[in-house]
Short mmCIF file of C-alpha atoms in Angstrom, two decimals:
data_model
loop_
_atom_site.label_atom_id
_atom_site.label_comp_id
_atom_site.label_asym_id
_atom_site.label_seq_id
_atom_site.Cartn_x
_atom_site.Cartn_y
_atom_site.Cartn_z
CA MET A 1 6.65 17.13 65.85
CA THR A 2 5.21 15.26 69.05
CA TYR A 3 4.02 12.30 69.95
CA CYS A 4 1.30 12.09 72.92
CA VAL A 5 -0.69 8.78 74.17
CA ALA A 6 -3.93 8.33 76.47
CA MET A 7 -5.12 5.66 77.88
CA ARG A 8 -8.96 5.28 78.94
CA LEU A 9 -8.67 2.01 80.59
CA SER A 10 -11.17 -0.63 83.17
CA SER A 11 -9.02 0.94 86.51
CA GLY A 12 -7.69 4.27 85.28
CA MET A 13 -5.95 6.34 83.00
CA ILE A 14 -2.54 6.97 81.40
CA PHE A 15 -1.04 10.11 79.95
CA VAL A 16 2.54 10.10 78.19
CA SER A 17 3.49 13.20 75.75
CA ASP A 18 7.27 13.72 74.65
CA SER A 19 8.14 17.89 74.93
CA ARG A 20 10.04 18.25 71.29
CA THR A 21 8.47 21.09 69.39
CA ASN A 22 10.23 22.18 66.52
CA ALA A 23 10.23 24.57 63.85
CA GLY A 24 12.79 23.77 60.89
CA VAL A 25 16.42 22.09 61.95
CA ASP A 26 17.29 25.90 63.98
CA HIS A 27 14.62 25.37 66.05
CA ILE A 28 14.08 22.61 68.62
CA SER A 29 12.97 23.39 72.05
CA SER A 30 11.16 21.50 74.93
CA PHE A 31 7.50 22.72 75.99
CA ARG A 32 5.37 20.71 77.97
CA LYS A 33 2.68 19.20 76.26
CA LEU A 34 0.76 17.85 79.09
CA HIS A 35 -1.84 20.04 81.23
CA VAL A 36 -3.67 18.78 83.98
CA PHE A 37 -6.90 21.33 85.75
CA GLN A 38 -7.10 19.84 89.47
CA VAL A 39 -10.01 20.63 91.12
CA ASN A 40 -9.81 18.49 94.83
CA ASP A 41 -12.50 15.13 95.17
CA GLU A 42 -14.54 16.78 91.88
CA ARG A 43 -12.33 17.16 88.68
CA THR A 44 -9.00 15.78 87.60
CA LEU A 45 -8.75 16.79 83.91
CA VAL A 46 -5.62 16.60 81.72
CA LEU A 47 -5.19 17.67 77.69
CA GLN A 48 -2.45 16.43 75.40
CA SER A 49 -1.43 18.61 72.39
CA ALA A 50 0.10 18.62 68.98
CA GLY A 51 0.22 20.53 65.99
CA ASN A 52 1.43 23.91 65.38
CA LEU A 53 2.54 25.55 69.44
CA ALA A 54 1.36 28.73 68.54
CA THR A 55 -2.59 27.24 68.08
CA THR A 56 -1.85 24.51 70.85
CA GLN A 57 -0.51 27.45 73.55
CA SER A 58 -2.55 29.87 72.51
CA VAL A 59 -5.84 27.19 72.70
CA MET A 60 -4.07 26.51 76.37
CA SER A 61 -3.79 30.44 77.22
CA LEU A 62 -7.14 30.77 76.01
CA LEU A 63 -8.95 27.52 78.40
CA ARG A 64 -6.81 28.84 81.20
CA ARG A 65 -8.12 32.42 81.07
CA ASN A 66 -11.40 31.29 80.68
CA CYS A 67 -11.10 29.57 84.28
CA GLU A 68 -10.95 32.45 85.62
CA ASP A 69 -14.37 34.00 84.86
CA ASP A 70 -17.10 31.61 86.82
CA ASN A 71 -19.80 33.08 84.63
CA GLN A 72 -19.26 31.90 81.24
CA PRO A 73 -18.57 27.87 80.61
CA ASN A 74 -15.14 26.56 81.47
CA LEU A 75 -12.90 23.79 82.12
CA LEU A 76 -13.82 23.78 86.12
CA ASN A 77 -17.22 24.54 86.01
CA GLY A 78 -18.47 21.65 82.76
CA LYS A 79 -21.65 19.61 84.34
CA SER A 80 -19.79 16.43 81.89
CA LEU A 81 -16.55 15.74 80.37
CA TYR A 82 -18.71 16.04 77.13
CA ASP A 83 -19.09 19.66 78.21
CA VAL A 84 -15.78 20.05 78.43
CA ALA A 85 -14.79 18.88 75.29
CA LEU A 86 -16.72 21.23 73.29
CA LEU A 87 -15.75 23.75 75.18
CA VAL A 88 -12.04 22.54 74.02
CA GLY A 89 -13.17 22.01 70.47
CA ASP A 90 -14.97 25.40 70.12
CA THR A 91 -11.44 26.73 71.35
CA LEU A 92 -9.63 25.10 68.96
CA ARG A 93 -11.89 25.82 65.99
CA GLU A 94 -11.89 29.39 67.15
CA VAL A 95 -7.85 29.53 67.15
CA ILE A 96 -7.40 28.19 63.69
CA ARG A 97 -10.08 30.04 62.01
CA ARG A 98 -8.32 32.64 63.13
CA ASP A 99 -4.53 32.01 62.76
CA GLY A 100 -5.87 30.31 59.96
CA GLU A 101 -5.91 26.38 58.56
CA GLU A 102 -2.26 26.00 57.59
CA PHE A 103 -1.36 26.26 61.91
CA GLY A 104 -3.47 22.87 62.80
CA GLY A 105 -3.56 20.94 65.90
CA SER A 106 -5.06 18.28 67.89
CA LEU A 107 -6.15 17.29 71.87
CA LEU A 108 -6.46 14.40 73.55
CA LEU A 109 -8.75 15.30 76.80
CA GLY A 110 -8.79 13.21 79.94
CA GLY A 111 -10.27 12.61 83.12
CA GLN A 112 -13.35 12.41 84.88
CA ILE A 113 -16.22 14.68 86.68
CA ARG A 114 -17.51 13.66 89.74
CA GLY A 115 -20.92 11.79 88.93
CA GLU A 116 -19.21 10.13 85.27
CA GLU A 117 -16.75 7.74 84.56
CA PRO A 118 -13.18 7.96 83.88
CA ARG A 119 -13.66 9.35 80.07
CA LEU A 120 -11.55 10.19 77.42
CA PHE A 121 -11.62 12.23 73.89
CA GLN A 122 -9.89 13.19 70.48
CA ILE A 123 -10.71 16.62 69.62
CA TYR A 124 -9.35 17.20 65.76
CA PRO A 125 -8.64 20.25 64.03
CA GLN A 126 -12.14 20.94 63.08
CA GLY A 127 -13.87 21.08 66.72
CA ASN A 128 -15.17 18.01 66.44
CA PHE A 129 -14.36 14.93 68.67
CA ILE A 130 -14.67 11.31 69.18
CA GLU A 131 -14.71 9.32 72.49
CA ALA A 132 -12.59 6.04 73.50
CA SER A 133 -14.12 2.69 74.41
CA VAL A 134 -13.75 -0.57 75.85
CA ASP A 135 -12.91 -2.30 71.83
CA THR A 136 -10.41 1.45 71.25
CA PRO A 137 -9.10 1.90 74.87
CA TYR A 138 -6.56 4.55 73.44
CA PHE A 139 -6.12 7.58 71.22
CA GLN A 140 -2.30 8.71 70.35
CA ILE A 141 -1.99 12.10 68.37
CA GLY A 142 1.28 13.27 67.23
CA GLU A 143 4.00 10.97 65.12
CA SER A 144 1.35 8.00 66.58
CA LYS A 145 2.60 5.47 63.81
CA TYR A 146 5.95 4.24 65.24
CA GLY A 147 4.59 3.07 68.75
CA LYS A 148 1.34 1.67 67.61
CA PRO A 149 2.35 -1.83 67.15
CA ILE A 150 3.71 -2.68 70.45
CA ILE A 151 0.21 -0.74 71.78
CA ASP A 152 -1.88 -2.97 69.89
CA ARG A 153 0.08 -5.63 70.90
CA VAL A 154 -0.09 -5.49 74.47
CA LEU A 155 -3.29 -3.29 75.38
CA ARG A 156 -6.81 -4.39 76.40
CA PHE A 157 -9.35 -2.43 78.66
CA GLU A 158 -7.89 -4.53 81.59
CA THR A 159 -4.53 -4.02 81.46
CA PRO A 160 -3.82 -2.80 85.05
CA LEU A 161 -2.23 0.85 84.96
CA SER A 162 1.54 -0.42 85.30
CA GLN A 163 1.87 -2.70 82.96
CA ALA A 164 0.50 0.16 80.52
CA MET A 165 2.60 3.00 81.52
CA GLN A 166 5.42 0.58 80.63
CA CYS A 167 3.65 -0.31 77.07
CA ALA A 168 3.04 3.69 76.83
CA LEU A 169 6.62 4.29 77.74
CA ILE A 170 7.75 1.71 75.38
CA SER A 171 5.50 3.11 72.68
CA MET A 172 7.46 6.37 72.95
CA ASP A 173 11.23 4.47 73.43
CA SER A 174 10.41 2.80 69.48
CA THR A 175 8.97 6.57 68.38
CA LEU A 176 12.06 8.39 69.65
CA ALA A 177 14.06 5.84 67.92
CA SER A 178 12.94 6.01 64.32
CA ASN A 179 11.70 9.95 64.15
CA ILE A 180 14.52 12.92 65.17
CA SER A 181 11.55 14.82 65.50
CA VAL A 182 9.96 13.19 68.80
CA GLY A 183 12.29 13.85 72.06
CA LEU A 184 12.87 13.58 75.60
CA PRO A 185 11.80 14.72 78.31
CA LEU A 186 8.37 12.52 78.87
CA ASP A 187 6.29 14.09 81.02
CA ALA A 188 3.39 10.62 82.30
CA MET A 189 0.85 10.86 84.44
CA VAL A 190 -1.17 8.01 85.96
CA TYR A 191 -5.25 8.81 86.92
CA ARG A 192 -6.38 6.33 89.71
CA SER A 193 -10.40 5.75 88.87
CA ASP A 194 -12.59 7.95 90.96
CA SER A 195 -9.71 8.99 93.11
CA PHE A 196 -9.80 13.12 91.44
CA SER A 197 -6.22 13.08 91.90
CA ASP A 198 -3.49 14.36 90.26
CA SER A 199 -0.37 13.20 92.72
CA GLU A 200 1.18 10.97 89.84
CA GLN A 201 2.78 12.75 87.63
CA TYR A 202 6.44 12.40 86.59
CA HIS A 203 9.30 14.21 84.46
CA ILE A 204 11.05 11.62 82.66
CA THR A 205 14.78 12.61 81.68
CA ASP A 206 17.50 10.61 79.41
CA GLN A 207 18.51 10.30 82.98
CA HIS A 208 15.47 8.60 84.65
CA PRO A 209 16.77 5.57 85.90
CA TYR A 210 13.64 3.01 85.08
CA PHE A 211 13.51 4.11 81.60
CA SER A 212 16.51 4.16 80.54
CA GLN A 213 16.92 0.20 82.68
CA ILE A 214 13.35 -1.26 80.18
CA ARG A 215 15.18 0.80 77.06
CA GLN A 216 17.62 -1.29 77.25
CA LEU A 217 16.21 -4.05 78.64
CA TRP A 218 13.63 -3.73 75.21
CA SER A 219 15.82 -3.30 73.26
CA LYS A 220 17.77 -6.37 74.10
CA GLY A 221 15.21 -8.59 74.54
CA LEU A 222 13.43 -7.64 70.78
CA LEU A 223 17.18 -8.86 69.56
CA SER A 224 17.60 -11.69 71.20
CA VAL A 225 13.96 -12.95 69.63
CA PHE A 226 15.16 -11.65 66.46
CA SER A 227 17.85 -13.63 66.89
CA GLN A 228 15.90 -16.46 67.16
CA LEU A 229 13.84 -16.71 64.76
CA PRO A 230 13.92 -19.81 62.73
CA PRO A 231 16.30 -20.10 59.42
CA LEU A 232 14.76 -18.70 56.33
CA GLN A 233 12.62 -20.86 54.70
CA LEU A 234 11.09 -19.35 51.32
CA MET B 1 -2.51 2.11 50.55
CA THR B 2 0.74 0.17 50.53
CA TYR B 3 3.89 -0.67 52.67
CA CYS B 4 6.92 -1.59 50.52
CA VAL B 5 10.23 -1.83 51.69
CA ALA B 6 14.35 -2.41 49.52
CA MET B 7 17.61 -2.79 51.54
CA ARG B 8 20.80 -2.76 49.72
CA LEU B 9 23.32 -4.58 51.64
CA SER B 10 27.14 -6.06 51.61
CA SER B 11 26.09 -9.09 49.45
CA GLY B 12 22.38 -8.43 48.02
CA MET B 13 19.60 -6.77 48.45
CA ILE B 14 16.18 -7.33 49.57
CA PHE B 15 12.20 -6.35 47.79
CA VAL B 16 9.12 -6.92 50.06
CA SER B 17 6.14 -5.21 49.12
CA ASP B 18 2.57 -5.50 50.30
CA SER B 19 -0.15 -5.90 47.54
CA ARG B 20 -3.43 -4.42 48.68
CA THR B 21 -5.11 -1.43 47.31
CA ASN B 22 -7.65 0.60 48.23
CA ALA B 23 -9.92 3.36 46.94
CA GLY B 24 -12.94 4.02 49.30
CA VAL B 25 -13.24 0.93 51.38
CA ASP B 26 -15.84 -0.68 49.10
CA HIS B 27 -13.28 -1.44 46.81
CA ILE B 28 -10.13 -2.95 48.51
CA SER B 29 -8.18 -5.60 45.93
CA SER B 30 -4.84 -7.13 45.38
CA PHE B 31 -2.37 -5.95 42.58
CA ARG B 32 0.72 -6.31 42.43
CA LYS B 33 3.88 -3.80 43.45
CA LEU B 34 6.56 -5.67 42.09
CA HIS B 35 8.15 -5.47 39.43
CA VAL B 36 10.96 -7.30 37.94
CA PHE B 37 13.25 -6.43 34.27
CA GLN B 38 15.74 -9.14 33.60
CA VAL B 39 18.40 -9.47 30.91
CA ASN B 40 19.89 -12.68 32.03
CA ASP B 41 24.12 -12.36 32.89
CA GLU B 42 23.67 -8.26 31.98
CA ARG B 43 20.68 -6.45 34.20
CA THR B 44 18.17 -7.30 36.59
CA LEU B 45 16.09 -4.15 38.22
CA VAL B 46 13.38 -4.14 40.70
CA LEU B 47 10.72 -1.53 40.52
CA GLN B 48 8.22 -1.26 43.80
CA SER B 49 5.11 1.40 43.46
CA ALA B 50 3.33 3.47 46.32
CA GLY B 51 0.22 5.53 45.29
CA ASN B 52 -2.25 6.40 43.02
CA LEU B 53 -3.01 2.62 41.30
CA ALA B 54 -3.83 4.31 37.94
CA THR B 55 -0.35 6.53 38.36
CA THR B 56 1.78 3.72 39.29
CA GLN B 57 0.30 1.28 36.46
CA SER B 58 0.61 4.16 33.97
CA VAL B 59 4.00 4.37 34.94
CA MET B 60 4.54 0.88 34.63
CA SER B 61 2.94 0.22 31.48
CA LEU B 62 4.91 3.19 29.66
CA LEU B 63 7.78 1.68 30.87
CA ARG B 64 7.06 -1.52 29.42
CA ARG B 65 6.23 0.35 25.82
CA ASN B 66 9.25 1.79 25.47
CA CYS B 67 11.45 -1.35 26.42
CA GLU B 68 10.12 -2.54 23.05
CA ASP B 69 11.66 0.30 21.39
CA ASP B 70 15.28 -0.39 21.25
CA ASN B 71 15.93 3.34 19.34
CA GLN B 72 14.96 5.00 22.62
CA PRO B 73 15.97 5.16 26.23
CA ASN B 74 14.44 2.13 28.38
CA LEU B 75 14.76 -0.27 31.37
CA LEU B 76 16.52 -2.43 29.26
CA ASN B 77 19.24 -0.12 27.39
CA GLY B 78 20.42 1.77 30.15
CA LYS B 79 24.16 2.08 30.58
CA SER B 80 23.53 2.57 34.40
CA LEU B 81 20.71 2.68 37.10
CA TYR B 82 21.43 6.27 37.79
CA ASP B 83 19.95 6.65 34.07
CA VAL B 84 17.52 4.77 34.83
CA ALA B 85 16.22 6.54 37.51
CA LEU B 86 16.29 9.19 35.89
CA LEU B 87 14.00 7.47 33.29
CA VAL B 88 11.89 6.42 35.58
CA GLY B 89 11.89 9.86 37.48
CA ASP B 90 11.09 11.77 33.74
CA THR B 91 7.82 9.18 33.63
CA LEU B 92 6.70 9.79 36.93
CA ARG B 93 7.04 13.19 36.50
CA GLU B 94 4.97 13.27 33.46
CA VAL B 95 1.86 10.76 34.17
CA ILE B 96 1.15 12.94 37.58
CA ARG B 97 1.24 16.38 35.25
CA ARG B 98 -0.89 14.85 33.01
CA ASP B 99 -3.16 13.02 35.63
CA GLY B 100 -3.20 15.42 38.43
CA GLU B 101 -0.90 16.37 40.94
CA GLU B 102 -3.63 15.20 43.46
CA PHE B 103 -2.84 11.36 41.90
CA GLY B 104 0.72 11.02 43.11
CA GLY B 105 3.12 8.15 43.14
CA SER B 106 6.32 7.15 44.16
CA LEU B 107 8.32 4.22 43.97
CA LEU B 108 11.69 2.25 44.27
CA LEU B 109 14.07 1.40 41.55
CA GLY B 110 16.61 -1.36 42.68
CA GLY B 111 19.15 -4.13 41.02
CA GLN B 112 21.65 -4.05 38.94
CA ILE B 113 23.71 -3.66 35.76
CA ARG B 114 27.09 -5.19 34.97
CA GLY B 115 30.00 -2.76 35.30
CA GLU B 116 27.95 -1.42 38.26
CA GLU B 117 27.35 -2.31 41.97
CA PRO B 118 24.35 -3.29 42.47
CA ARG B 119 22.45 0.57 43.22
CA LEU B 120 19.02 1.12 45.12
CA PHE B 121 16.85 4.49 44.60
CA GLN B 122 13.86 6.17 46.12
CA ILE B 123 11.97 8.23 43.22
CA TYR B 124 9.75 10.52 44.08
CA PRO B 125 6.12 12.18 42.90
CA GLN B 126 8.55 15.18 41.50
CA GLY B 127 10.36 12.89 39.54
CA ASN B 128 13.94 13.21 41.76
CA PHE B 129 15.17 10.66 43.25
CA ILE B 130 18.13 9.79 46.01
CA GLU B 131 19.94 6.64 46.60
CA ALA B 132 20.92 4.41 49.28
CA SER B 133 24.38 4.26 51.54
CA VAL B 134 25.85 2.34 53.37
CA ASP B 135 24.57 4.53 56.46
CA THR B 136 21.40 4.66 55.38
CA PRO B 137 20.63 0.69 53.68
CA TYR B 138 17.03 0.91 52.97
CA PHE B 139 14.26 2.57 51.51
CA GLN B 140 10.49 2.24 52.59
CA ILE B 141 7.46 4.08 49.95
CA GLY B 142 3.55 3.89 51.45
CA GLU B 143 3.02 2.81 54.82
CA SER B 144 6.20 3.42 56.20
CA LYS B 145 6.36 4.30 60.36
CA TYR B 146 4.86 1.14 62.35
CA GLY B 147 6.96 -0.91 60.67
CA LYS B 148 10.39 1.34 60.26
CA PRO B 149 11.76 0.78 64.06
CA ILE B 150 12.01 -2.64 63.49
CA ILE B 151 14.14 -2.16 61.24
CA ASP B 152 16.04 0.70 62.79
CA ARG B 153 17.45 -1.65 65.24
CA VAL B 154 18.62 -4.74 63.27
CA LEU B 155 19.60 -3.50 59.55
CA ARG B 156 22.86 -2.88 58.81
CA PHE B 157 24.57 -2.85 55.85
CA GLU B 158 26.80 -5.90 56.78
CA THR B 159 23.24 -7.80 57.86
CA PRO B 160 23.19 -11.05 55.95
CA LEU B 161 20.45 -11.34 53.40
CA SER B 162 18.77 -13.94 55.12
CA GLN B 163 17.84 -11.71 58.22
CA ALA B 164 17.55 -8.77 55.71
CA MET B 165 14.63 -10.87 54.99
CA GLN B 166 13.08 -12.13 58.07
CA CYS B 167 13.72 -8.16 59.64
CA ALA B 168 11.92 -7.12 56.56
CA LEU B 169 8.97 -9.94 56.87
CA ILE B 170 8.57 -8.55 60.52
CA SER B 171 8.95 -5.24 59.69
CA MET B 172 5.71 -6.30 57.39
CA ASP B 173 4.06 -7.77 60.08
CA SER B 174 4.08 -4.69 61.78
CA THR B 175 2.55 -2.82 60.01
CA LEU B 176 -0.25 -5.47 58.76
CA ALA B 177 -1.07 -5.47 62.71
CA SER B 178 -1.45 -1.94 62.79
CA ASN B 179 -2.87 -0.93 59.59
CA ILE B 180 -5.49 -2.22 57.59
CA SER B 181 -5.15 -1.00 53.98
CA VAL B 182 -1.91 -2.61 54.40
CA GLY B 183 -2.75 -6.50 53.01
CA LEU B 184 -1.35 -10.11 52.33
CA PRO B 185 -0.41 -11.63 49.80
CA LEU B 186 3.51 -10.14 49.65
CA ASP B 187 6.21 -10.45 47.00
CA ALA B 188 9.17 -10.75 48.13
CA MET B 189 12.54 -11.30 46.35
CA VAL B 190 16.21 -11.96 47.00
CA TYR B 191 18.87 -10.26 45.06
CA ARG B 192 22.72 -11.62 45.05
CA SER B 193 25.48 -9.50 44.23
CA ASP B 194 26.46 -10.16 40.59
CA SER B 195 24.27 -12.53 40.14
CA PHE B 196 21.99 -10.80 37.38
CA SER B 197 19.18 -13.21 38.49
CA ASP B 198 15.72 -12.83 38.74
CA SER B 199 15.26 -16.15 40.05
CA GLU B 200 15.09 -15.61 44.15
CA GLN B 201 11.14 -14.70 43.66
CA TYR B 202 8.37 -15.39 45.89
CA HIS B 203 4.43 -14.68 46.61
CA ILE B 204 3.66 -14.78 50.51
CA THR B 205 0.25 -15.90 51.41
CA ASP B 206 -1.64 -16.02 54.46
CA GLN B 207 -1.42 -19.42 54.68
CA HIS B 208 2.72 -19.64 54.15
CA PRO B 209 4.13 -21.13 57.05
CA TYR B 210 7.40 -19.67 57.35
CA PHE B 211 5.52 -16.51 57.34
CA SER B 212 3.39 -17.99 59.82
CA GLN B 213 5.51 -19.04 61.64
CA ILE B 214 7.78 -16.59 62.44
CA ARG B 215 4.80 -13.80 62.67
CA GLN B 216 3.39 -16.66 65.59
CA LEU B 217 6.96 -16.65 67.46
CA TRP B 218 7.60 -13.04 67.03
CA SER B 219 4.39 -11.72 68.57
CA LYS B 220 4.84 -14.80 71.61
CA GLY B 221 8.59 -13.47 71.68
CA LEU B 222 7.14 -9.79 71.88
CA LEU B 223 5.05 -10.36 74.59
CA SER B 224 7.45 -12.39 76.48
CA VAL B 225 9.76 -9.46 76.76
CA PHE B 226 7.36 -7.06 77.97
CA SER B 227 5.69 -8.82 80.27
CA GLN B 228 9.41 -9.29 81.76
CA LEU B 229 10.34 -5.97 82.41
CA PRO B 230 10.72 -4.70 85.59
CA PRO B 231 8.07 -3.78 87.31
CA LEU B 232 6.98 -0.11 86.91
CA GLN B 233 9.11 2.41 89.15
CA LEU B 234 8.49 5.99 88.48
#
């Protein structure tokens, strides 16, 4: 499986993906699930994928190939992020129609095209999609439930990007702890509104000093809060 | 949906269930999902149910009716908890075969019969089942993922019952916060090994002083631990 989370906040966006894919217990591998399409000073697009690896790899291959032909709609010439979401949704729908409904997948598409605010879409296997809002500033795909409570507690539209990234990493930690099908390394990216830059990308392995540090502090902190709860009174 | 958790620990057992069921957004109701069968000084059995309400209610009705006829195997005359699990699994399988596979359900069966240690089983819609062990001392059914990370962090086979109940309540709180289909009131029960008693049962509404208190303390504590994480360094 997979866990990807994306946040669209007042000052920019946060993207974090794990990299584990599995097809039965004997086939556990790592593949990148965070893909960046960049035109300096004009657009930064980020796609995250979950679901069947054949399906999502096919979608990414087709989207990349499209980018070579400027005469047809593609990720680099779409006028708005909505247009790009339509294209991605159509491509996902086509691949699933070709390969079979049992090979589903879903995608997160976020970023900014000059002339628009940053936007974030969640694209379903059926090809349709929803957009994040001030009230619902984040989306998750894949094994999303383990890491949802901490995001619901912490994240608001106004949360600063650095705190939001901490929150995404803690959410990932909760998922890693409870589900063996989600695994390191992580791909993470910070996008600052109106920067049109993909320069803040990070690859986080189990050796990463900051991630290791906050995982330990979080675990210790939780156990400490738990041990300080008042004695049971029912 | 539903969230039920049961723990089988060195000094006894813990059971907590929510009580929300829904059939579409217009039909959200509360039904008890924790059922106790008691023969003083001889056996205490607890069943928790998740899934289609028609299915799980039918199973409970059939199991109760069986108890009136001592000439056939029933919950009150089964020689071991394994025998009882077989009976419950057969009944669940029969109801699902009768009503249709789309109306699935699953059950947790825990308790103690004189002559045995306390035991805990998770019973699948197919009627087969697994048993909790020292390494895996708890089972969950229903919306289990939101509340799993805190249990994985805290719970061990040797955890005292009072702490285990705190852990179950916090796990329930995480689920309540992230999933509207799980709702108060809760049914909770503590079973102490060799007590053969069902006296420690609790009904926990949103007015419950202790549950309200630890929910608040837990939320505050988490936010405090989060805010004390070292500044982001990627």
